[in-house]
Amino acid sequence: MMVQAPYQPKYKIRLVTAASLFDGHDAAINIMRRIMQRTGAEIIHLGHNRSAREIVETAIQEDVQGIAITSYQGGHNEFFKYIFDLLKENGAGHIKIFGGGGGTILPTEIEDLHSYGITRIYSPDDGREMGLQGMINDVLEKCDFPTGMNLNGEVTKLVTKNKYAIARTISAVENFPQE
């Protein structure tokens, strides 16, 4: 395996990282988030034992491009699908979902999650083939798109203290200062 150079993002990338509910195994996501930070992404890290609703609410409030979750305890199929569904229900279906579970997520389950709409579940084979930086590069490349482009009246929603409108407006200022 060849050592990969860190991905150079075109846009400001922001991600939420967490370990799933009832999961105290956060060592892997801590390593991954530090590599993502070193590669240039802004990370909002929630730690371990986080609910799907908490992860989704944070992702929307922070106007992130992606969510990266580690799940070692089982229940991952329902957990990832519920996050996907919550994002769609809240008008945030553009947020990408990434995950891994150190071999607890079977290849058939990975296929099922991908076909459901989960962006990428990384397996131990992916780690061996791509390396840590390669997996991080893959996440960041898939999240390298601007947020805040189509505000669709978000500015008028600011007076109602709409958290999503506030986050998207801040992203627009960061990504499109000339406009």
Short mmCIF file of C-alpha atoms in Angstrom, two decimals:
data_model
loop_
_atom_site.label_atom_id
_atom_site.label_comp_id
_atom_site.label_asym_id
_atom_site.label_seq_id
_atom_site.Cartn_x
_atom_site.Cartn_y
_atom_site.Cartn_z
CA MET A 1 0.00 0.00 0.00
CA MET A 2 1.28 3.40 -1.02
CA VAL A 3 1.21 6.27 1.49
CA GLN A 4 -1.33 8.83 0.32
CA ALA A 5 -0.99 12.56 0.55
CA PRO A 6 -3.81 14.36 2.37
CA TYR A 7 -6.72 15.47 0.20
CA GLN A 8 -6.76 19.19 -0.56
CA PRO A 9 -10.37 20.38 -0.31
CA LYS A 10 -11.71 23.10 -2.56
CA TYR A 11 -14.39 24.18 -0.05
CA LYS A 12 -14.57 24.52 3.71
CA ILE A 13 -15.58 21.06 4.97
CA ARG A 14 -17.41 20.59 8.26
CA LEU A 15 -18.34 17.18 9.72
CA VAL A 16 -19.97 15.78 12.84
CA THR A 17 -18.25 12.75 14.36
CA ALA A 18 -19.65 10.45 17.05
CA ALA A 19 -19.94 6.93 18.38
CA SER A 20 -23.47 5.52 18.25
CA LEU A 21 -25.93 5.13 21.10
CA PHE A 22 -24.91 2.58 23.75
CA ASP A 23 -21.42 2.45 22.24
CA GLY A 24 -18.42 3.41 24.34
CA HIS A 25 -15.90 2.38 21.68
CA ASP A 26 -14.74 5.79 20.53
CA ALA A 27 -11.02 5.17 19.98
CA ALA A 28 -11.45 4.63 16.22
CA ILE A 29 -13.52 7.77 15.63
CA ASN A 30 -11.07 9.78 17.75
CA ILE A 31 -8.21 8.71 15.49
CA MET A 32 -10.24 9.36 12.33
CA ARG A 33 -11.40 12.81 13.48
CA ARG A 34 -7.85 13.85 14.27
CA ILE A 35 -6.70 12.83 10.79
CA MET A 36 -9.68 14.71 9.29
CA GLN A 37 -8.74 17.79 11.30
CA ARG A 38 -5.11 17.50 10.24
CA THR A 39 -6.31 17.23 6.64
CA GLY A 40 -8.21 20.51 6.98
CA ALA A 41 -11.78 19.64 7.96
CA GLU A 42 -13.62 21.33 10.80
CA ILE A 43 -14.92 18.66 13.17
CA ILE A 44 -17.77 18.88 15.64
CA HIS A 45 -17.09 15.85 17.82
CA LEU A 46 -19.92 14.58 20.02
CA GLY A 47 -18.04 11.70 21.64
CA HIS A 48 -19.55 8.31 22.44
CA ASN A 49 -23.05 7.07 23.31
CA ARG A 50 -24.88 9.55 21.03
CA SER A 51 -28.43 9.18 19.77
CA ALA A 52 -29.42 9.45 16.12
CA ARG A 53 -31.59 12.48 16.87
CA GLU A 54 -28.75 14.26 18.69
CA ILE A 55 -26.34 13.60 15.80
CA VAL A 56 -28.84 14.81 13.19
CA GLU A 57 -29.82 17.94 15.13
CA THR A 58 -26.16 18.87 15.54
CA ALA A 59 -25.44 18.19 11.86
CA ILE A 60 -28.28 20.47 10.78
CA GLN A 61 -27.44 23.20 13.29
CA GLU A 62 -23.81 23.19 12.18
CA ASP A 63 -24.70 22.97 8.44
CA VAL A 64 -22.23 20.14 7.87
CA GLN A 65 -21.55 18.25 4.68
CA GLY A 66 -21.12 14.92 6.43
CA ILE A 67 -21.54 12.75 9.50
CA ALA A 68 -18.99 10.08 10.47
CA ILE A 69 -20.05 7.47 13.01
CA THR A 70 -18.40 4.48 14.58
CA SER A 71 -20.69 1.64 15.59
CA TYR A 72 -19.25 -1.43 17.31
CA GLN A 73 -22.19 -2.59 19.44
CA GLY A 74 -24.71 -3.87 16.88
CA GLY A 75 -27.95 -2.27 15.86
CA HIS A 76 -26.05 -0.39 13.16
CA ASN A 77 -28.49 -1.15 10.34
CA GLU A 78 -31.39 0.53 12.13
CA PHE A 79 -29.19 3.30 13.52
CA PHE A 80 -27.72 4.40 10.19
CA LYS A 81 -31.06 4.10 8.39
CA TYR A 82 -32.79 6.15 11.10
CA ILE A 83 -30.17 8.90 10.74
CA PHE A 84 -30.71 8.86 6.97
CA ASP A 85 -34.49 9.10 7.43
CA LEU A 86 -34.22 11.91 10.00
CA LEU A 87 -31.99 13.93 7.68
CA LYS A 88 -34.47 13.54 4.82
CA GLU A 89 -37.46 14.43 7.05
CA ASN A 90 -35.68 17.60 8.13
CA GLY A 91 -34.75 18.77 4.63
CA ALA A 92 -31.09 17.86 5.06
CA GLY A 93 -30.81 14.90 2.70
CA HIS A 94 -27.68 16.44 1.18
CA ILE A 95 -25.68 15.54 4.31
CA LYS A 96 -23.51 12.49 3.62
CA ILE A 97 -23.33 9.61 6.12
CA PHE A 98 -20.16 7.60 6.72
CA GLY A 99 -19.49 4.81 9.17
CA GLY A 100 -17.44 1.88 10.25
CA GLY A 101 -17.48 -0.79 12.87
CA GLY A 102 -14.21 -2.67 12.83
CA GLY A 103 -15.74 -5.79 11.32
CA THR A 104 -18.99 -5.82 13.29
CA ILE A 105 -20.83 -4.62 10.18
CA LEU A 106 -20.99 -7.57 7.79
CA PRO A 107 -20.37 -7.18 4.03
CA THR A 108 -24.04 -7.98 3.29
CA GLU A 109 -25.11 -5.30 5.78
CA ILE A 110 -22.73 -2.81 4.17
CA GLU A 111 -24.33 -3.52 0.78
CA ASP A 112 -27.80 -3.05 2.29
CA LEU A 113 -26.82 0.25 3.93
CA HIS A 114 -25.26 1.55 0.71
CA SER A 115 -28.37 0.65 -1.28
CA TYR A 116 -30.51 2.44 1.35
CA GLY A 117 -28.55 5.63 0.72
CA ILE A 118 -25.76 5.62 3.30
CA THR A 119 -22.79 7.20 1.53
CA ARG A 120 -20.09 4.80 2.70
CA ILE A 121 -19.54 2.19 5.38
CA TYR A 122 -15.86 1.30 5.66
CA SER A 123 -14.85 -2.30 6.35
CA PRO A 124 -11.54 -3.66 7.67
CA ASP A 125 -10.71 -4.57 4.05
CA ASP A 126 -11.14 -0.90 3.10
CA GLY A 127 -8.71 0.02 5.85
CA ARG A 128 -6.13 -2.46 4.60
CA GLU A 129 -6.53 -1.38 0.98
CA MET A 130 -6.93 2.37 1.41
CA GLY A 131 -5.10 3.06 4.67
CA LEU A 132 -6.35 5.63 7.20
CA GLN A 133 -5.46 8.64 5.08
CA GLY A 134 -7.04 7.03 2.04
CA MET A 135 -10.34 6.56 3.88
CA ILE A 136 -10.19 10.14 5.18
CA ASN A 137 -9.44 11.40 1.66
CA ASP A 138 -12.48 9.50 0.41
CA VAL A 139 -14.74 11.06 3.07
CA LEU A 140 -13.44 14.58 2.43
CA GLU A 141 -13.64 14.26 -1.34
CA LYS A 142 -17.29 13.16 -1.09
CA CYS A 143 -17.98 16.12 1.24
CA ASP A 144 -16.13 18.72 -0.83
CA PHE A 145 -19.12 20.79 -1.87
CA PRO A 146 -20.21 24.23 -0.68
CA THR A 147 -23.05 24.71 1.74
CA GLY A 148 -25.11 27.86 1.99
CA MET A 149 -25.49 28.28 -1.79
CA ASN A 150 -29.27 28.32 -2.10
CA LEU A 151 -30.52 30.20 0.90
CA ASN A 152 -34.11 30.20 -0.38
CA GLY A 153 -35.26 32.96 1.94
CA GLU A 154 -33.12 31.81 4.87
CA VAL A 155 -32.32 35.43 5.75
CA THR A 156 -36.01 36.14 6.40
CA LYS A 157 -36.13 33.14 8.73
CA LEU A 158 -33.36 34.59 10.90
CA VAL A 159 -35.84 36.71 12.81
CA THR A 160 -37.64 33.51 13.91
CA LYS A 161 -34.40 32.13 15.37
CA ASN A 162 -34.52 29.20 12.95
CA LYS A 163 -31.29 27.30 13.77
CA TYR A 164 -31.00 25.79 10.30
CA ALA A 165 -31.38 29.21 8.63
CA ILE A 166 -28.71 30.67 10.92
CA ALA A 167 -26.29 27.82 10.15
CA ARG A 168 -26.85 28.03 6.38
CA THR A 169 -26.40 31.80 6.41
CA ILE A 170 -23.10 31.49 8.28
CA SER A 171 -21.98 28.88 5.74
CA ALA A 172 -22.96 31.18 2.88
CA VAL A 173 -20.84 33.97 4.33
CA GLU A 174 -17.89 31.57 4.76
CA ASN A 175 -18.15 29.98 1.33
CA PHE A 176 -19.32 32.92 -0.79
CA PRO A 177 -17.96 36.12 0.82
CA GLN A 178 -17.94 37.93 -2.53
CA GLU A 179 -21.71 37.50 -2.89
#
